[in-house]
Coordinates of C-alpha atoms in Angstrom, one line a residue:
M10 CA 128.6 85.1 91.4
T11 CA 126.0 87.6 90.0
P12 CA 124.1 86.3 86.9
T13 CA 125.0 88.1 83.8
R14 CA 121.3 89.1 83.3
F15 CA 121.9 91.7 86.0
V16 CA 123.1 94.7 84.0
N17 CA 123.9 98.3 84.6
A18 CA 124.7 97.7 88.2
D19 CA 127.1 100.7 88.6
R20 CA 124.6 103.1 87.1
A21 CA 121.8 101.6 89.3
A22 CA 124.0 101.9 92.4
R23 CA 124.5 105.7 91.8
R24 CA 120.7 106.1 91.4
F25 CA 119.4 103.8 94.2
G26 CA 122.4 103.2 96.5
P27 CA 124.9 100.3 96.4
H28 CA 123.3 98.4 99.2
R29 CA 120.0 98.2 97.4
V30 CA 121.6 97.1 94.1
R31 CA 123.6 94.4 95.9
R32 CA 120.5 93.1 97.7
M33 CA 118.5 92.9 94.4
A34 CA 121.3 90.9 92.8
E35 CA 121.3 88.4 95.7
F36 CA 117.6 87.8 95.1
L37 CA 118.4 86.3 91.7
L38 CA 119.9 83.3 93.5
E39 CA 117.2 82.9 96.2
G40 CA 114.2 80.6 95.8
D41 CA 111.4 79.5 98.1
P42 CA 113.0 76.9 100.6
L43 CA 109.7 75.9 102.2
A44 CA 107.9 75.2 98.9
D45 CA 111.1 73.6 97.4
A46 CA 111.3 71.2 100.3
A47 CA 107.6 70.4 100.0
V48 CA 107.7 69.5 96.3
D49 CA 110.8 67.4 96.9
A50 CA 108.8 65.5 99.5
L51 CA 106.0 65.0 97.0
A52 CA 108.2 63.8 94.2
G53 CA 107.9 60.2 93.2
R54 CA 104.5 59.7 94.8
P55 CA 101.5 58.8 92.7
A56 CA 99.6 61.8 91.4
A57 CA 96.5 61.0 93.5
E58 CA 98.6 60.8 96.7
Q59 CA 100.3 64.1 95.9
E60 CA 96.9 65.8 95.4
S61 CA 95.6 64.3 98.7
L62 CA 98.6 65.7 100.6
V63 CA 98.3 69.1 99.0
A64 CA 94.6 69.2 99.9
R65 CA 95.5 68.3 103.5
V66 CA 98.0 71.2 103.6
L67 CA 95.2 73.5 102.3
A68 CA 92.8 72.2 104.9
G69 CA 95.3 72.8 107.8
A70 CA 95.6 69.1 108.6
R71 CA 99.3 69.0 109.8
E72 CA 99.4 65.5 111.2
G73 CA 100.9 62.8 109.0
L74 CA 102.2 65.2 106.4
G75 CA 105.9 64.7 107.1
E76 CA 108.2 67.4 108.1
P77 CA 108.6 69.4 104.9
L78 CA 104.8 69.6 104.2
A79 CA 104.0 70.2 107.8
A80 CA 106.5 73.1 107.9
L81 CA 104.9 74.7 104.9
E82 CA 101.4 74.2 106.4
A83 CA 102.6 75.8 109.7
S84 CA 103.9 78.9 107.8
L85 CA 100.6 79.2 105.9
S86 CA 98.6 79.0 109.1
R87 CA 100.1 82.2 110.5
A88 CA 98.5 85.3 108.9
P89 CA 100.8 88.3 109.1
L90 CA 100.1 90.8 111.9
W91 CA 99.7 93.5 109.3
F92 CA 97.1 91.7 107.2
D93 CA 93.6 93.3 107.2
P94 CA 91.0 91.2 105.3
D95 CA 88.7 94.1 104.9
R96 CA 91.4 96.1 103.1
A97 CA 92.2 93.1 101.0
D98 CA 88.5 92.8 100.0
R99 CA 88.4 96.5 99.1
G100 CA 91.6 96.1 97.0
G101 CA 90.0 93.1 95.2
A102 CA 86.8 95.1 94.6
V103 CA 88.8 97.8 92.8
L104 CA 90.1 95.3 90.2
L105 CA 86.8 93.4 89.9
R106 CA 84.7 96.6 89.5
H107 CA 86.7 97.8 86.5
G108 CA 85.9 94.5 84.7
L109 CA 87.0 94.8 81.0
L110 CA 89.4 97.7 81.8
S111 CA 91.2 95.5 84.4
G112 CA 91.2 92.7 81.9
L113 CA 92.8 94.9 79.2
S114 CA 95.4 96.2 81.7
L115 CA 96.2 92.8 83.0
G116 CA 96.6 91.3 79.5
F117 CA 98.2 94.0 77.5
K118 CA 100.2 95.8 80.2
S119 CA 100.9 93.5 83.1
L120 CA 101.6 90.3 81.2
V121 CA 103.5 92.0 78.4
A122 CA 105.7 93.8 80.9
G123 CA 106.5 90.4 82.4
Y124 CA 107.4 89.1 78.9
C125 CA 109.8 92.0 78.4
S126 CA 112.1 90.5 81.0
P127 CA 114.7 88.7 78.8
A128 CA 115.5 86.2 81.6
G129 CA 112.4 86.3 83.7
N130 CA 110.4 85.1 80.7
K131 CA 112.5 81.9 80.3
P132 CA 110.4 79.5 82.5
L133 CA 107.3 80.4 80.5
A134 CA 109.1 80.3 77.2
F135 CA 110.6 76.9 78.0
S136 CA 107.1 75.5 78.9
A137 CA 105.7 76.6 75.5
R138 CA 102.3 76.8 77.2
L139 CA 101.5 80.3 76.2
T140 CA 102.2 79.8 72.5
E141 CA 100.6 76.4 72.3
D142 CA 97.6 76.8 74.6
T143 CA 97.1 80.5 74.9
T144 CA 93.4 80.6 75.7
R145 CA 93.6 78.1 78.5
R146 CA 96.7 79.8 80.0
L147 CA 95.0 83.2 80.0
G148 CA 91.9 81.6 81.5
E149 CA 94.0 80.2 84.3
T150 CA 95.5 83.7 84.9
A151 CA 92.1 85.2 85.0
R152 CA 90.9 82.5 87.4
F153 CA 93.8 83.2 89.7
V154 CA 93.1 87.0 89.7
E155 CA 89.4 86.5 90.2
A156 CA 89.9 84.0 93.1
V157 CA 92.2 86.3 95.1
C158 CA 90.1 89.4 94.5
L159 CA 86.7 87.9 95.5
P160 CA 85.6 88.7 99.1
R161 CA 87.6 86.8 101.7
G162 CA 89.4 85.1 98.8
L163 CA 92.6 85.0 100.9
S164 CA 91.0 83.6 104.0
R165 CA 92.0 80.1 105.0
G166 CA 89.7 77.9 102.9
G167 CA 89.1 80.6 100.4
D168 CA 89.6 79.9 96.7
G169 CA 92.2 82.7 96.4
F170 CA 94.3 81.3 99.2
A171 CA 94.1 77.8 97.7
A172 CA 95.1 79.1 94.2
A173 CA 98.0 81.1 95.6
V174 CA 99.4 78.0 97.5
R175 CA 98.9 75.8 94.5
V176 CA 100.7 78.3 92.2
R177 CA 103.5 78.5 94.7
L178 CA 103.9 74.7 94.6
M179 CA 103.7 74.7 90.8
H180 CA 106.5 77.3 90.7
A181 CA 108.6 75.2 93.0
R182 CA 108.1 72.1 90.8
V183 CA 109.0 74.1 87.7
R184 CA 112.0 75.5 89.5
A185 CA 113.1 71.9 90.3
G186 CA 112.6 70.8 86.7
L187 CA 114.5 73.7 85.2
R188 CA 117.4 73.3 87.5
R189 CA 117.9 69.8 86.2
S190 CA 117.5 70.9 82.6
P191 CA 120.7 71.2 80.5
R192 CA 119.0 74.1 78.7
W193 CA 118.9 76.2 81.9
Q194 CA 121.8 78.7 82.0
S195 CA 122.3 79.4 85.7
E196 CA 125.3 81.7 85.2
A197 CA 123.2 83.9 82.9
W198 CA 119.7 83.7 84.4
G199 CA 120.2 82.8 88.1
L200 CA 117.8 80.5 89.8
P201 CA 114.6 79.7 87.9
I202 CA 111.6 81.6 89.3
N203 CA 113.8 83.4 91.8
Q204 CA 112.8 86.1 94.3
Y205 CA 113.7 88.9 92.0
D206 CA 111.3 87.6 89.4
M207 CA 108.7 86.6 91.9
A208 CA 108.7 90.2 93.3
G209 CA 108.3 91.5 89.7
T210 CA 105.2 89.2 89.2
I211 CA 103.5 90.6 92.3
L212 CA 104.1 94.1 91.0
L213 CA 102.7 93.2 87.6
F214 CA 99.4 92.4 89.2
S215 CA 99.3 95.5 91.4
H216 CA 101.6 98.3 90.5
Q217 CA 101.4 97.8 86.7
L218 CA 97.7 96.9 86.7
V219 CA 96.7 100.0 88.5
D220 CA 98.9 102.1 86.3
G221 CA 97.3 100.5 83.3
L222 CA 93.8 101.3 84.6
R223 CA 94.8 105.0 84.9
Q224 CA 96.2 105.0 81.4
L225 CA 92.8 103.9 80.2
G226 CA 91.1 106.7 82.1
A227 CA 89.9 104.8 85.1
V228 CA 89.7 106.6 88.4
V229 CA 91.7 104.9 91.1
T230 CA 92.2 107.0 94.2
A231 CA 95.3 106.9 96.4
E232 CA 93.3 105.0 99.1
E233 CA 92.0 102.4 96.6
E234 CA 95.5 102.0 95.2
A235 CA 96.8 101.4 98.8
D236 CA 94.2 98.7 99.2
V237 CA 95.2 97.0 96.0
F238 CA 98.8 97.0 97.2
H239 CA 97.7 95.5 100.5
L240 CA 95.9 92.7 98.7
W241 CA 98.9 91.7 96.6
R242 CA 101.3 92.1 99.5
A243 CA 99.2 89.4 101.2
V244 CA 99.1 87.3 98.0
G245 CA 102.9 87.6 97.8
A246 CA 103.2 86.5 101.4
V247 CA 101.1 83.3 100.8
M248 CA 103.2 82.7 97.6
G249 CA 106.5 82.8 99.4
V250 CA 107.8 86.1 98.2
D251 CA 110.4 87.6 100.6
A252 CA 108.9 90.2 102.9
E253 CA 111.7 92.7 101.9
L254 CA 110.3 92.7 98.4
L255 CA 106.6 93.2 99.2
P256 CA 105.6 96.9 98.9
T257 CA 103.6 98.5 101.6
C258 CA 102.8 101.7 99.6
R259 CA 103.3 103.3 96.2
A260 CA 106.8 104.6 97.1
D261 CA 107.9 101.0 97.9
A262 CA 106.4 99.6 94.7
D263 CA 108.0 102.4 92.6
L264 CA 111.4 101.6 94.1
V265 CA 111.3 97.8 93.6
W266 CA 109.9 98.2 90.0
A267 CA 112.5 100.8 89.1
L268 CA 115.3 98.6 90.5
I269 CA 114.1 95.7 88.4
D270 CA 113.7 97.8 85.3
A271 CA 117.1 99.4 85.7
T272 CA 119.0 96.1 86.1
Q273 CA 117.6 93.9 83.3
G274 CA 118.3 94.0 79.6
P275 CA 115.9 94.8 76.8
P276 CA 113.2 92.4 75.4
D277 CA 114.6 89.5 73.5
E278 CA 113.2 87.1 70.9
D279 CA 111.2 85.2 73.5
S280 CA 109.7 88.5 74.6
R281 CA 108.5 89.1 71.0
R282 CA 107.2 85.6 70.5
L283 CA 105.2 85.6 73.8
T284 CA 103.8 89.0 73.1
N285 CA 102.7 88.2 69.6
A286 CA 101.1 84.9 70.8
L287 CA 99.1 86.9 73.3
I288 CA 97.9 89.5 70.9
D289 CA 97.1 87.0 68.1
S290 CA 95.3 84.6 70.5
A291 CA 92.2 86.7 70.0
K292 CA 92.0 85.5 66.4
A293 CA 91.6 81.9 67.6
R294 CA 88.6 83.0 69.7
G295 CA 87.0 84.6 66.6
A296 CA 87.8 88.2 67.3
P297 CA 87.7 90.5 64.3
E298 CA 91.0 91.9 62.9
A299 CA 90.1 95.3 64.1
Y300 CA 90.1 94.2 67.7
V301 CA 93.6 92.6 67.2
A302 CA 94.8 95.8 65.7
F303 CA 93.4 97.8 68.6
T304 CA 95.0 95.5 71.2
R305 CA 98.4 95.8 69.4
A306 CA 98.1 99.6 69.5
L307 CA 96.9 99.4 73.2
T308 CA 100.0 97.3 74.1
R309 CA 102.2 100.0 72.5
H310 CA 100.4 102.6 74.5
F311 CA 100.8 100.7 77.7
V312 CA 104.5 99.8 77.5
G313 CA 105.8 102.9 75.9
K314 CA 107.8 103.6 72.7
R315 CA 111.1 102.1 73.9
Q316 CA 109.7 98.7 74.9
A317 CA 107.2 98.7 72.0
D318 CA 109.9 99.2 69.5
A319 CA 112.0 96.4 71.1
L320 CA 108.9 94.1 70.9
G321 CA 108.4 94.9 67.2
L322 CA 105.1 96.7 67.8
P323 CA 105.2 99.5 65.2
A324 CA 103.1 102.6 65.4
G325 CA 100.1 102.5 63.0
P326 CA 96.7 103.8 62.1
W327 CA 95.3 102.6 65.4
S328 CA 97.8 104.5 67.5
L329 CA 95.3 107.1 68.5
A330 CA 92.6 104.6 69.5
P331 CA 93.7 104.2 73.2
S332 CA 93.6 108.0 73.7
V333 CA 90.1 108.1 72.1
V334 CA 89.0 105.3 74.5
R335 CA 90.4 107.2 77.4
S336 CA 88.4 110.3 76.5
F337 CA 85.2 108.3 76.8
I338 CA 86.1 106.3 79.9
R339 CA 87.2 109.2 82.1
P340 CA 83.9 111.1 82.2
L341 CA 82.0 107.8 82.5
E342 CA 84.1 106.8 85.5
V343 CA 83.6 110.2 87.2
A344 CA 79.8 109.9 86.6
L345 CA 79.6 106.4 88.1
R346 CA 81.2 107.7 91.3
R347 CA 78.6 110.4 91.6
V348 CA 75.5 108.4 90.8
P349 CA 74.0 106.6 93.9
G350 CA 74.6 102.9 93.5
G351 CA 76.9 103.5 90.5
R352 CA 79.9 101.7 91.9
G353 CA 77.8 98.8 93.2
A354 CA 76.3 98.3 89.7
A355 CA 79.8 98.5 88.2
L356 CA 81.1 95.9 90.6
K357 CA 78.3 93.5 89.6
A358 CA 79.0 94.1 85.9
G359 CA 82.7 93.7 86.5
M360 CA 82.3 90.4 88.3
L361 CA 80.2 89.1 85.4
Y362 CA 83.0 90.0 83.0
W363 CA 85.6 88.1 85.1
R364 CA 83.3 85.1 85.4
R365 CA 82.8 85.0 81.6
T366 CA 86.5 85.5 80.9
V367 CA 87.4 82.6 83.2
E368 CA 84.8 80.3 81.7
Q369 CA 85.8 81.1 78.1
G370 CA 89.4 80.2 78.9
D371 CA 88.5 77.0 80.8
G372 CA 90.1 78.6 83.8
A373 CA 87.2 77.4 86.0
L374 CA 88.3 73.8 85.4
T375 CA 91.8 74.2 86.7
N376 CA 93.1 73.4 90.1
F377 CA 96.7 74.5 89.2
P378 CA 98.1 70.9 89.3
L379 CA 101.8 70.2 89.8
P380 CA 103.5 69.7 86.4
A381 CA 105.8 66.8 85.8
V382 CA 109.4 67.6 86.4
E383 CA 110.4 65.7 83.2
R384 CA 108.5 68.3 81.2
F385 CA 111.3 70.7 81.6
A386 CA 114.3 68.3 81.4

């Protein structure tokens, strides 16, 4: 039975085709069997033993793992035929080079777009981590993005590869915990952290992030955009996202994003709570009120009037600020591309921004450990 979160199916079928809408609905009930079996095999073992086994999976040591962990390791050892590490590196460089602009787009467009999903936001809302420990949570997200974007980050042994696998296992553990929780409403929300929502997450870090950069005035060419999509297609493959849902180009990404947007309801109270916690977290880091007001206006600029109104983000005196910022950034971006060495200098500066962001949020200290199942019971 299709979860009730899947709305406007008839209208979506007329727009996208019945077969596509039916398939998207099915993804609400599909998880990640390899990772789910692996965390079941780890359950009940001492934390040190769990960490040792995960480290062996990451290192490619298949012997002595047991069938579920060995099966996961075997799947991870086969890089897809289409994967081009040079393209992935170029895609990562696009996001790293834009530094602060990428950070703003990630924080106030990508993450907020994810919070807008009134069912997809439930695993995060139930964990309470974003509202209780916002700075560290954002640091972990920045660490993940930095790790996969650095050169050869997705190679076996790379920090990005390890982070993607660990986040995949963390999602499987959360999925197991939420399925046992009496609070989880399967008939309404489907499987926790299902393929529909996992696909949306990959698009948040690629499709939505690139769109956010352009909204800020950044120059991202079609070739650079394709490299970004290639990188996150590879990240999605490592994280267990179904190949059907991983876009190969802008048209694919537009289709999957539009299908998700057309079949989910408007933001709910959890959406508003998570968004306000994100925006207000800057106060805890000592940011001036003017910065908070700017990011609130920027969020409204990013997500558009319909979603902003639903999130309770009213228009105000700072509403024109994003357009003013864009008017400065656009010519600067064009100049950097024309000046010899300009993009190289921007990449160095952008990498320094990401490193500082990670360290401020204690993201450098995390190894994305498996949470306790009991936390979600």
